[in-house]
CSV table of C-alpha atoms in Angstrom, one decimal:
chain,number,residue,atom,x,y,z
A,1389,UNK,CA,78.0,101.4,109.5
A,1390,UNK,CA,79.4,98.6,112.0
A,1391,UNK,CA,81.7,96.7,110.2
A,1392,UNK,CA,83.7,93.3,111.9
A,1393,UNK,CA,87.2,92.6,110.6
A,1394,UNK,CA,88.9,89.1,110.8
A,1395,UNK,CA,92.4,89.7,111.4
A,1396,UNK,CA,94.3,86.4,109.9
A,1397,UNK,CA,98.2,86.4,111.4
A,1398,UNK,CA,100.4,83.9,113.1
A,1399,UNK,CA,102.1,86.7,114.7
A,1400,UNK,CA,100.7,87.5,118.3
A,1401,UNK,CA,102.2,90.6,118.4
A,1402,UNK,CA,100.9,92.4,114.7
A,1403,UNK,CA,97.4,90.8,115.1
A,1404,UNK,CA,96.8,92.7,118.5
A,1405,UNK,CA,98.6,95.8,117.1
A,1406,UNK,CA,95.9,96.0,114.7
A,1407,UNK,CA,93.2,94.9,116.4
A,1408,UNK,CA,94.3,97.8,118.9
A,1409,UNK,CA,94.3,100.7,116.0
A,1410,UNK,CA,90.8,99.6,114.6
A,1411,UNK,CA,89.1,98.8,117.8
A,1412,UNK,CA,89.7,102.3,118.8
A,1413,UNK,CA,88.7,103.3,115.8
A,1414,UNK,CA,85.2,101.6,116.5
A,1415,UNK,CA,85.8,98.7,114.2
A,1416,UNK,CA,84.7,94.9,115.8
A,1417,UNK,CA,87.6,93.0,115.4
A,1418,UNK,CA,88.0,88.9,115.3
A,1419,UNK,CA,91.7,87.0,115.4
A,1420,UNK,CA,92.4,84.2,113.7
A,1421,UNK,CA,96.0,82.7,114.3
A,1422,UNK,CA,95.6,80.0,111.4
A,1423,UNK,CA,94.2,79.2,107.8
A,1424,UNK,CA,91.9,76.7,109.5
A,1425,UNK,CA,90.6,78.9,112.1
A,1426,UNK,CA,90.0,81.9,109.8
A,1427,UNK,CA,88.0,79.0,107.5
A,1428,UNK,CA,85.9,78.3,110.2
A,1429,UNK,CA,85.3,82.2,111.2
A,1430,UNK,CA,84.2,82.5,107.1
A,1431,UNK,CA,82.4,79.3,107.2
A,1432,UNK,CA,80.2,81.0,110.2
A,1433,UNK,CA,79.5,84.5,107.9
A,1434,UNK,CA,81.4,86.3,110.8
A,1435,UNK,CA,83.4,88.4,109.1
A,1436,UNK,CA,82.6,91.6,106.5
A,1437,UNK,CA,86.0,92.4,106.3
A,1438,UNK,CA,89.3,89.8,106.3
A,1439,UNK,CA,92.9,90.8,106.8
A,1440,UNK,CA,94.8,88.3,105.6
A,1441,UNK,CA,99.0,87.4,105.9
A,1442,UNK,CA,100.5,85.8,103.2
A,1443,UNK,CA,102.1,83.3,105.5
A,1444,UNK,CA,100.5,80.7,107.8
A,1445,UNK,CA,101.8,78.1,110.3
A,1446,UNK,CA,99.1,75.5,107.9
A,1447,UNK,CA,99.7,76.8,104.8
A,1448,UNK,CA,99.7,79.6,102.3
A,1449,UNK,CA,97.3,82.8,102.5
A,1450,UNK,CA,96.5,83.6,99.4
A,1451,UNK,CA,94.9,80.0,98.7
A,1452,UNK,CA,91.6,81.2,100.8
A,1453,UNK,CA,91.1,84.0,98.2
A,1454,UNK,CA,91.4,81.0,95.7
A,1455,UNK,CA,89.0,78.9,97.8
A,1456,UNK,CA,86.5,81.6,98.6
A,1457,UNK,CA,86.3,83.1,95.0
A,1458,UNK,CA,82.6,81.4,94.1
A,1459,UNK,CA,80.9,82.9,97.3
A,1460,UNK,CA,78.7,85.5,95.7
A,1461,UNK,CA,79.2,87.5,99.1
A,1462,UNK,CA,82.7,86.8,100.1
A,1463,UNK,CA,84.2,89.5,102.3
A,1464,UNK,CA,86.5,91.6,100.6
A,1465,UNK,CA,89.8,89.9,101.4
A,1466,UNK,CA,93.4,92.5,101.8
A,1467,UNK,CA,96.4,90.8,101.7
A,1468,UNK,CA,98.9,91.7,103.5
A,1469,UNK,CA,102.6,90.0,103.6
A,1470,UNK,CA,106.2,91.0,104.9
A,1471,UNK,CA,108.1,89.7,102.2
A,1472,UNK,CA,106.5,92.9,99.4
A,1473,UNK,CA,106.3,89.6,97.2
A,1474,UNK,CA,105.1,91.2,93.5
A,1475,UNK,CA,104.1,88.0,91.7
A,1476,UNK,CA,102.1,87.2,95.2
A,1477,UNK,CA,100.1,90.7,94.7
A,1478,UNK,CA,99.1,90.6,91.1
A,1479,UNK,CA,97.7,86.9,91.3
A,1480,UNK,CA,96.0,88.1,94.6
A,1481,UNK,CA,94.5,90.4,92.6
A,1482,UNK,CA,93.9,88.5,90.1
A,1483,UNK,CA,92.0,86.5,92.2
A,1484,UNK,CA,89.8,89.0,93.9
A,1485,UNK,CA,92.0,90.4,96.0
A,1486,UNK,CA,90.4,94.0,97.5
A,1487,UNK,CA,94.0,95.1,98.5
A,1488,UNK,CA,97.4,94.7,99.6
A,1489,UNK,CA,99.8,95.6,101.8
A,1490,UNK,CA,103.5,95.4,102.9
A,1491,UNK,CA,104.4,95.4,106.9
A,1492,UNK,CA,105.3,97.4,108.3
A,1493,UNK,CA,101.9,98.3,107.9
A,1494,UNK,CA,100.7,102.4,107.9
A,1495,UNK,CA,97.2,101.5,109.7
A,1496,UNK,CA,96.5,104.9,108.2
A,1497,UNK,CA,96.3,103.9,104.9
A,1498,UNK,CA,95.4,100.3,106.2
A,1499,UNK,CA,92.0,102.0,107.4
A,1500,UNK,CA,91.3,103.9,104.1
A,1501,UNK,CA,91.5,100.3,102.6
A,1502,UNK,CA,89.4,99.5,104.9
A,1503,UNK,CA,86.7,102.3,104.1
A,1504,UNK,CA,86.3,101.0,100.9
A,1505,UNK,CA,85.8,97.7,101.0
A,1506,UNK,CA,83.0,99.3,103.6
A,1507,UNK,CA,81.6,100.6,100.5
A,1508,UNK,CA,81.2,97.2,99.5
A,1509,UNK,CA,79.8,95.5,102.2
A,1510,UNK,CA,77.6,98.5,102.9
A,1511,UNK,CA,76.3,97.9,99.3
A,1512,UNK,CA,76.0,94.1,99.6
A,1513,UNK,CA,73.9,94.9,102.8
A,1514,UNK,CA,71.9,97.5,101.3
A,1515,UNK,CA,70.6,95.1,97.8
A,1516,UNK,CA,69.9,92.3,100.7
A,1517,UNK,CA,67.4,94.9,102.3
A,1518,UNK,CA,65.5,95.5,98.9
A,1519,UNK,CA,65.5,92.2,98.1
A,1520,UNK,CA,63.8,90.9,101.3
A,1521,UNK,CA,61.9,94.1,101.3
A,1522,UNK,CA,60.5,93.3,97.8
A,1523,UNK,CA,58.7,90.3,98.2
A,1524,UNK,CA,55.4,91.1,98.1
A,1525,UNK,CA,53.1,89.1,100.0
A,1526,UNK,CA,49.8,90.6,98.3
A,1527,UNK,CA,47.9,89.8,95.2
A,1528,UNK,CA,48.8,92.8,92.2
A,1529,UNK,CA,45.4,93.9,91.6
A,1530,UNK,CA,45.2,94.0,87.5
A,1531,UNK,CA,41.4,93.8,86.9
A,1532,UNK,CA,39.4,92.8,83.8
A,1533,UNK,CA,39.6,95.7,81.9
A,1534,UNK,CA,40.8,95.0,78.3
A,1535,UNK,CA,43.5,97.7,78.3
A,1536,UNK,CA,44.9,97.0,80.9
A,1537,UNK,CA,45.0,93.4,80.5
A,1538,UNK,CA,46.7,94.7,77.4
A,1539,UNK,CA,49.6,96.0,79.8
A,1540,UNK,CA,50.3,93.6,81.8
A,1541,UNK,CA,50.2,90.8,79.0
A,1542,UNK,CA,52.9,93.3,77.2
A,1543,UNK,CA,54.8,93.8,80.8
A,1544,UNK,CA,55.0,90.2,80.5
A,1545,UNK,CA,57.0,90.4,77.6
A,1546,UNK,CA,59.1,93.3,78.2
A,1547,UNK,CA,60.1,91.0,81.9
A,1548,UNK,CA,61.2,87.8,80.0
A,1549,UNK,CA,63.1,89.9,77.5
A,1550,UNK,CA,64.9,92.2,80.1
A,1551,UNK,CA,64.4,95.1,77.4
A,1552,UNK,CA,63.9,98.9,78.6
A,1553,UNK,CA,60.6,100.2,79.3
A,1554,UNK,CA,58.9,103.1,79.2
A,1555,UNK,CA,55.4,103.3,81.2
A,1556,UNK,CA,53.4,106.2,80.4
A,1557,UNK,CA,50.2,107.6,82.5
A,1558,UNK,CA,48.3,110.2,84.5
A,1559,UNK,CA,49.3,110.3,88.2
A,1560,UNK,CA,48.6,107.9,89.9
A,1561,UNK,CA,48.0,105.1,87.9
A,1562,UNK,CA,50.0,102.4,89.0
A,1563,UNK,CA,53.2,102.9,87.3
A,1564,UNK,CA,55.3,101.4,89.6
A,1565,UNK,CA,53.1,99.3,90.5
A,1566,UNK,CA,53.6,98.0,86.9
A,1567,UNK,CA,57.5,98.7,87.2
A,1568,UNK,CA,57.7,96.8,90.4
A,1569,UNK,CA,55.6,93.5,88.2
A,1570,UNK,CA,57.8,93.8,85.8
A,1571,UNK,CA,60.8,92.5,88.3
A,1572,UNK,CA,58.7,90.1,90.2
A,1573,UNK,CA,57.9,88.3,87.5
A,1574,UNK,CA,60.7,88.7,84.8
A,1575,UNK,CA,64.5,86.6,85.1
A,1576,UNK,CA,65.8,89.4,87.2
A,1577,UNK,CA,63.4,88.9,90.1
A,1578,UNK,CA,66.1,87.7,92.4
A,1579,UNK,CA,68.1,90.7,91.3
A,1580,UNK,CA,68.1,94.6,92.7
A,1581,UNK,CA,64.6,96.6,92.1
A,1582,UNK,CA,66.7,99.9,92.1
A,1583,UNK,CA,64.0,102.8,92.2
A,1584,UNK,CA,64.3,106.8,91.7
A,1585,UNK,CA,62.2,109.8,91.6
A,1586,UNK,CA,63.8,112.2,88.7
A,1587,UNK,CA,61.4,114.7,90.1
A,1588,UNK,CA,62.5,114.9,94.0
A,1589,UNK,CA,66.2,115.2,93.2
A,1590,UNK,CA,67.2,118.3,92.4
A,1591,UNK,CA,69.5,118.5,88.9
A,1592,UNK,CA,72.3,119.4,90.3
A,1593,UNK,CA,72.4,116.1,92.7
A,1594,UNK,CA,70.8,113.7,90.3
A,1595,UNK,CA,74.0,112.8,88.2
A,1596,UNK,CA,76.3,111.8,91.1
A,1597,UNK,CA,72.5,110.2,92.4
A,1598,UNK,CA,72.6,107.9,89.3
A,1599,UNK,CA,76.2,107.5,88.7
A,1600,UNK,CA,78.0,108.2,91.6
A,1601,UNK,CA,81.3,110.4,92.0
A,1602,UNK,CA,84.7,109.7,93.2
A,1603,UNK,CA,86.3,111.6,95.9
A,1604,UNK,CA,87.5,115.2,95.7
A,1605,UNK,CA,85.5,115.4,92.4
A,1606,UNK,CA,83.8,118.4,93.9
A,1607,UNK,CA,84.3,120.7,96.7
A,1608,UNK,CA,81.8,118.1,99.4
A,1609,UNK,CA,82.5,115.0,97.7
A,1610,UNK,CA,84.6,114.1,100.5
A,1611,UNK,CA,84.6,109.8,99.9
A,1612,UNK,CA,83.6,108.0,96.5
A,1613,UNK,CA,79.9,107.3,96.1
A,1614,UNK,CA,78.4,104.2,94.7
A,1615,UNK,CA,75.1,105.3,91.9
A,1616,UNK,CA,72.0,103.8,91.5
A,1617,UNK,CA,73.3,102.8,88.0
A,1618,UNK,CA,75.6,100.5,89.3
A,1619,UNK,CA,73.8,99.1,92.4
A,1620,UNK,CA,71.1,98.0,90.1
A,1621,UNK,CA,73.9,95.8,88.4
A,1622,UNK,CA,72.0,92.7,86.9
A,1623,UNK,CA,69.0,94.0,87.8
A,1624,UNK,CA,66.2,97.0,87.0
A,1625,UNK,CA,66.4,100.4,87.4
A,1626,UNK,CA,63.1,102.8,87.9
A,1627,UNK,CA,63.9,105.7,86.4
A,1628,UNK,CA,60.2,107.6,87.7
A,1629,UNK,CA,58.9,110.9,85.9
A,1630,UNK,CA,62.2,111.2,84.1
A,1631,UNK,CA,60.5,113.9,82.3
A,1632,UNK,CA,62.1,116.0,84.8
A,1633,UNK,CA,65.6,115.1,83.7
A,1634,UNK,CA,67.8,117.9,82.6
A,1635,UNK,CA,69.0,117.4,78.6
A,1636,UNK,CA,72.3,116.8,79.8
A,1637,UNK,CA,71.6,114.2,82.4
A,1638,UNK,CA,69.6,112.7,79.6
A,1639,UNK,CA,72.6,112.8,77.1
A,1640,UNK,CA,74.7,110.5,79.6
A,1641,UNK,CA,71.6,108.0,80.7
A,1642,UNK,CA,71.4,107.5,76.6
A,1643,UNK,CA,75.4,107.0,76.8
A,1644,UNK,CA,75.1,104.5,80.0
A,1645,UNK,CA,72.0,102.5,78.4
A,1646,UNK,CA,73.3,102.2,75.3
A,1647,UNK,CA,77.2,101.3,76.4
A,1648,UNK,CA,76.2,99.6,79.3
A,1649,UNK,CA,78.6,101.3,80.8
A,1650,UNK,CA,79.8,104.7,82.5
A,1651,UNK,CA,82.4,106.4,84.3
A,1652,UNK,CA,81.6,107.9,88.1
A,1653,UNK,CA,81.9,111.5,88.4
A,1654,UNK,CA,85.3,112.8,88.2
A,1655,UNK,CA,86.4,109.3,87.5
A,1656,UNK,CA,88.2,108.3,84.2
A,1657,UNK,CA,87.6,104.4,84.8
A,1658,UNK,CA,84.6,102.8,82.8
A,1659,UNK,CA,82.2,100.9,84.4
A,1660,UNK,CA,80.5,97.8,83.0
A,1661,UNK,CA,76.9,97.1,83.7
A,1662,UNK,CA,73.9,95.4,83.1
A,1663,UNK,CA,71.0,97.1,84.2
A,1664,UNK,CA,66.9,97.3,82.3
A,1665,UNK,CA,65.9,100.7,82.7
A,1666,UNK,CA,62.3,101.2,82.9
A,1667,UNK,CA,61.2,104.8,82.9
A,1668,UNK,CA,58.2,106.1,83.5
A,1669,UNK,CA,56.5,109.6,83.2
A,1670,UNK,CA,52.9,111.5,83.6
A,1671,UNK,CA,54.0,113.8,80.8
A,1672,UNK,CA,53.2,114.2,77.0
A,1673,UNK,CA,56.9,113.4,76.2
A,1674,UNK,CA,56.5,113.4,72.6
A,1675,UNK,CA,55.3,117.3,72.9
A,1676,UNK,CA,58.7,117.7,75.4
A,1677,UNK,CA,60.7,116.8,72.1
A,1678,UNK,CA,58.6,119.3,70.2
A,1679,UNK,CA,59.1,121.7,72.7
A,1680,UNK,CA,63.1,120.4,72.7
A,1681,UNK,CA,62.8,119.8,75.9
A,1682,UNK,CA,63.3,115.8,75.5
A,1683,UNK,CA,65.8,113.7,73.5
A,1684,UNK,CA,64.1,112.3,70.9
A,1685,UNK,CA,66.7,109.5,70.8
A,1686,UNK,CA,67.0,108.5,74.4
A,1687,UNK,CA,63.0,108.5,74.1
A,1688,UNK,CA,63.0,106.0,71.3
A,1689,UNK,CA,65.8,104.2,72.9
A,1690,UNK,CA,64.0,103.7,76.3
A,1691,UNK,CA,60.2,103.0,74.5
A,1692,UNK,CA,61.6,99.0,73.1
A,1693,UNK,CA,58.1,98.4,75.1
A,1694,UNK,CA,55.6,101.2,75.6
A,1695,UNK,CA,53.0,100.7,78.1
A,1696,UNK,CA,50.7,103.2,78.6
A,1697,UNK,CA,48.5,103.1,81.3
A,1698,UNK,CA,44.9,104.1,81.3
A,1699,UNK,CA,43.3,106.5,83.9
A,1700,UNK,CA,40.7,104.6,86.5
A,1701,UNK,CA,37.9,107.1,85.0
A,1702,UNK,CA,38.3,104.7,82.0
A,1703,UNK,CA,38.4,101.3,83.7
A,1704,UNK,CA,35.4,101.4,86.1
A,1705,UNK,CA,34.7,98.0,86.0
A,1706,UNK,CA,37.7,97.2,88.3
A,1707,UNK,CA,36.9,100.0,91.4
A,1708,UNK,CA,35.0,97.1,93.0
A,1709,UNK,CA,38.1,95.0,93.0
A,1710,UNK,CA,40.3,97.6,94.0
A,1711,UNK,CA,38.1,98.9,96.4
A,1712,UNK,CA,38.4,95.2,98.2
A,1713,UNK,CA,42.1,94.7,97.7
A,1714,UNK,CA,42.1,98.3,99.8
A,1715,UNK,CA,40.0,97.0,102.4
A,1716,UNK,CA,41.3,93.5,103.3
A,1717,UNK,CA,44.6,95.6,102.8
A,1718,UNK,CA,44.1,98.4,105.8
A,1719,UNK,CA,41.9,95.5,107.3
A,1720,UNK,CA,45.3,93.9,108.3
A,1721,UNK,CA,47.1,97.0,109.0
A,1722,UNK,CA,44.8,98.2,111.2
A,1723,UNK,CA,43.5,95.5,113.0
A,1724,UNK,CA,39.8,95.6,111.6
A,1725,UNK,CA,37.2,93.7,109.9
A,1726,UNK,CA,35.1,95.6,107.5
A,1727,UNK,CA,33.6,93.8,105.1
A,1728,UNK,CA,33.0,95.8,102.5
A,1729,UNK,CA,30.9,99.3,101.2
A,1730,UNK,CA,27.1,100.1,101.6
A,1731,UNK,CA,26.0,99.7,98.2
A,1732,UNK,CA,25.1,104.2,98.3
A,1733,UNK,CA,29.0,104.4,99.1
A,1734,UNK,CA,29.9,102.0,95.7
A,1735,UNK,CA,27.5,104.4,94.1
A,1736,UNK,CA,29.7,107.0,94.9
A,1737,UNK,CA,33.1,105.5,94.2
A,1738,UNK,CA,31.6,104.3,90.5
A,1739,UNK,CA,30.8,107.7,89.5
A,1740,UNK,CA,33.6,109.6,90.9
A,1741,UNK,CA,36.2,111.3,88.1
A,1742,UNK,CA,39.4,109.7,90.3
A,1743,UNK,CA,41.6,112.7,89.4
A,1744,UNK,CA,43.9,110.7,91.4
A,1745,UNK,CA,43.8,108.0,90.1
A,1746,UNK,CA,44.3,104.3,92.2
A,1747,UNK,CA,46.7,106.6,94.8
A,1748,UNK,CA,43.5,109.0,95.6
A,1749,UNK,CA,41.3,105.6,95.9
A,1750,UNK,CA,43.7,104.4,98.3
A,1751,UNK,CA,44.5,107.1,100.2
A,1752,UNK,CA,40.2,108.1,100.5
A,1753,UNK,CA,39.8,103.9,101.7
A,1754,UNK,CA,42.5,104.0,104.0
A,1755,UNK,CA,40.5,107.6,105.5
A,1756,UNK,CA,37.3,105.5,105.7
A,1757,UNK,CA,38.9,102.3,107.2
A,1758,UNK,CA,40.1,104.8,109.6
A,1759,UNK,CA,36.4,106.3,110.5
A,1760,UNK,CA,34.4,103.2,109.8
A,1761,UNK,CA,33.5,101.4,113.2
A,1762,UNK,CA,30.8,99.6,111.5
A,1763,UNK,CA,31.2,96.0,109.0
A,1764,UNK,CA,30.7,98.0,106.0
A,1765,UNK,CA,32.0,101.6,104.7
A,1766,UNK,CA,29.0,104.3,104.5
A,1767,UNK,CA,28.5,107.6,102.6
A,1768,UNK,CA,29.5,109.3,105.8
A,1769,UNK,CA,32.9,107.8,105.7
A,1770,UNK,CA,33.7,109.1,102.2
A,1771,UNK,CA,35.2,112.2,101.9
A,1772,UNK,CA,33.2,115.6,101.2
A,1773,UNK,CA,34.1,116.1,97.8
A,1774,UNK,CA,32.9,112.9,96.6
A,1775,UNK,CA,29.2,113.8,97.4
């Protein structure tokens, strides 16, 4: 992760003395002699990272952390100051303060400061990604069946409310999909849409996955790792075919939802939260709690709204207008016009089972776009099976 540093010091001599140590040490550095000038250099969004003396030819340091303090991104900020001034460093902190430092400085330890305010920026960058990457230009696709009007009306409800979910369904029915609605439209649509598949993690990873660890809390954990739980702050968490959770993951989930809080592995700090959990599973999870292999309370506690989604086999009204949304969808990815299905090929696609569900539709529309050199899709396009 490249990381720039602003390095705010009247003193020629200690600003180039650090800026030495980090630039080897692959950092981008920027200098900034005065208060005014490292204004300006924040002003700009130059900086991830500010070193920052106490004392200034135009006034007094720790005044910028002051200044700065209602910038939801403002660059972690480590004071540093010759004078080992006490008061000064717990109303820094105070403040917002990341860190802060006596000179003579150990760069050593000056770096390690500097690592983890890395974990911060690289955090900061990371939600920005999701956020831009979740703005979905499309139209969602709900259809006119009753049920699942039904859904979405409910989804509705569960968004406004910010209350956990749990979205229950064969594979492939559009869980996420409905997951993914849920923080579009809801209050915490400008907020992270933090997303995880139980069921590709194995258990022993999926703890530190969802709650992070702290360093040295087991034999690889060489740094402190930020969980999904706490990246998803003010936002939603996906929790996806949590059915495949281990009983004692479950235990702490139930802990974290219900607290709105947890502690990293190997950490003894609590950390405050406010995450929705929506969970979602392709799994009879009240014969899981017969079979005691699901809590029965953390199931309760996640189902404030239960949406259960019903197979396409039961909602064949809407594979017309899926079956267009595909096709004006791969149309633009692929640089094609097809207009739409021989009316043989809808015969097909209305009287298929869709074990799949709307992912198998997909996936067999996208293999037809792909074959299809004509304005509409044919039988011949369609995969064997389906004849």
């Amino acid at each position: 992760m490249s990381l720039t540093i602003l390095i705010v010091d009247d003193e020629e001599n200690a600003r180039h003395l650090v800026k030495k140590y980090l630039d080897n040490n692959g950092y981008t550095t920027l200098e900034a002699p005065t208060l005014a000038d490292a204004k300006t250099q924040l002003s700009q969004g130059n900086a991830d990272i500010v070193l920052l003396d106490a004392e200034l030819p135009d006034g007094y340091g720790p005044t910028l952390i002051e200044e700065t303090s209602h910038l939801l991104d403002r660059p972690p900020i480590i004071m540093i100051t010759a004078f080992g001034d006490i008061d000064m460093a717990v109303n820094a902190m105070k403040n917002g303060a990341h860190d802060f430092f006596t000179k003579p400085i150990k760069l050593t330890e000056l770096e390690k400061s500097i690592q983890r305010a890395g974990e911060i920026v690289q955090m900061r960058r990371e939600l920005a990604h999701l956020r831009q990457s979740q703005h979905n230009t499309g139209t969602i696709v709900m259809g006119s069946n009753e049920k699942i009007k039904s859904v979405y009306e409910q989804a509705q409800r569960a968004a406004n409310a910010a209350v956990s979910v749990l979205i229950t369904g064969e594979t492939g029915t559009g869980k996420e999909i409905i997951a993914t609605h849920i923080h579009q439209v809801g209050t915490r649509s400008d907020k992270p849409f933090i997303a995880i598949n139980c069921a590709a993690i194995p258990d022993t990873m999926l703890e530190t996955e969802l709650f992070g660890h702290e360093a040295g809390s087991f034999t690889s954990a060489e740094q402190r790792k930020i969980g999904l739980m706490e990246t998803a702050d003010s936002g939603i968490l996906f929790l996806d075919e949590i059915s495949s959770m281990s009983l004692d993951i479950q235990a702490k989930l139930l802990r974290a939802i219900e607290e709105q809080s947890f502690r990293r592995m190997g950490g003894t700090k609590e950390i405050s939260v406010d995450v929705q959990v929506i969970a979602a599973s392709n799994r009879d999870l009240k014969q899981m709690i017969a079979d005691h292999k699901f809590r029965e309370d953390l199931y309760y506690r996640l189902k404030v709204v239960d949406l259960d989604i019903p197979p396409l086999r039961e909602r064949k009204e809407d594979i017309p207008e899926f079956v267009g949304f595909f096709i004006n969808h791969y149309n633009k990815k692929m640089g094609k016009n097809v207009l739409g299905v021989t009316p043989k090929a809808m015969d097909k696609l209305m009287n298929y089972t869709w074990p799949g569900n709307i992912r198998e539709m997909r996936n067999i529309i996208e293999r037809a776009m792909l074959f299809c050199d004509d304005a509409e899709i044919a039988i011949a396009h369609l995969p064997s099976e389906m004849n």
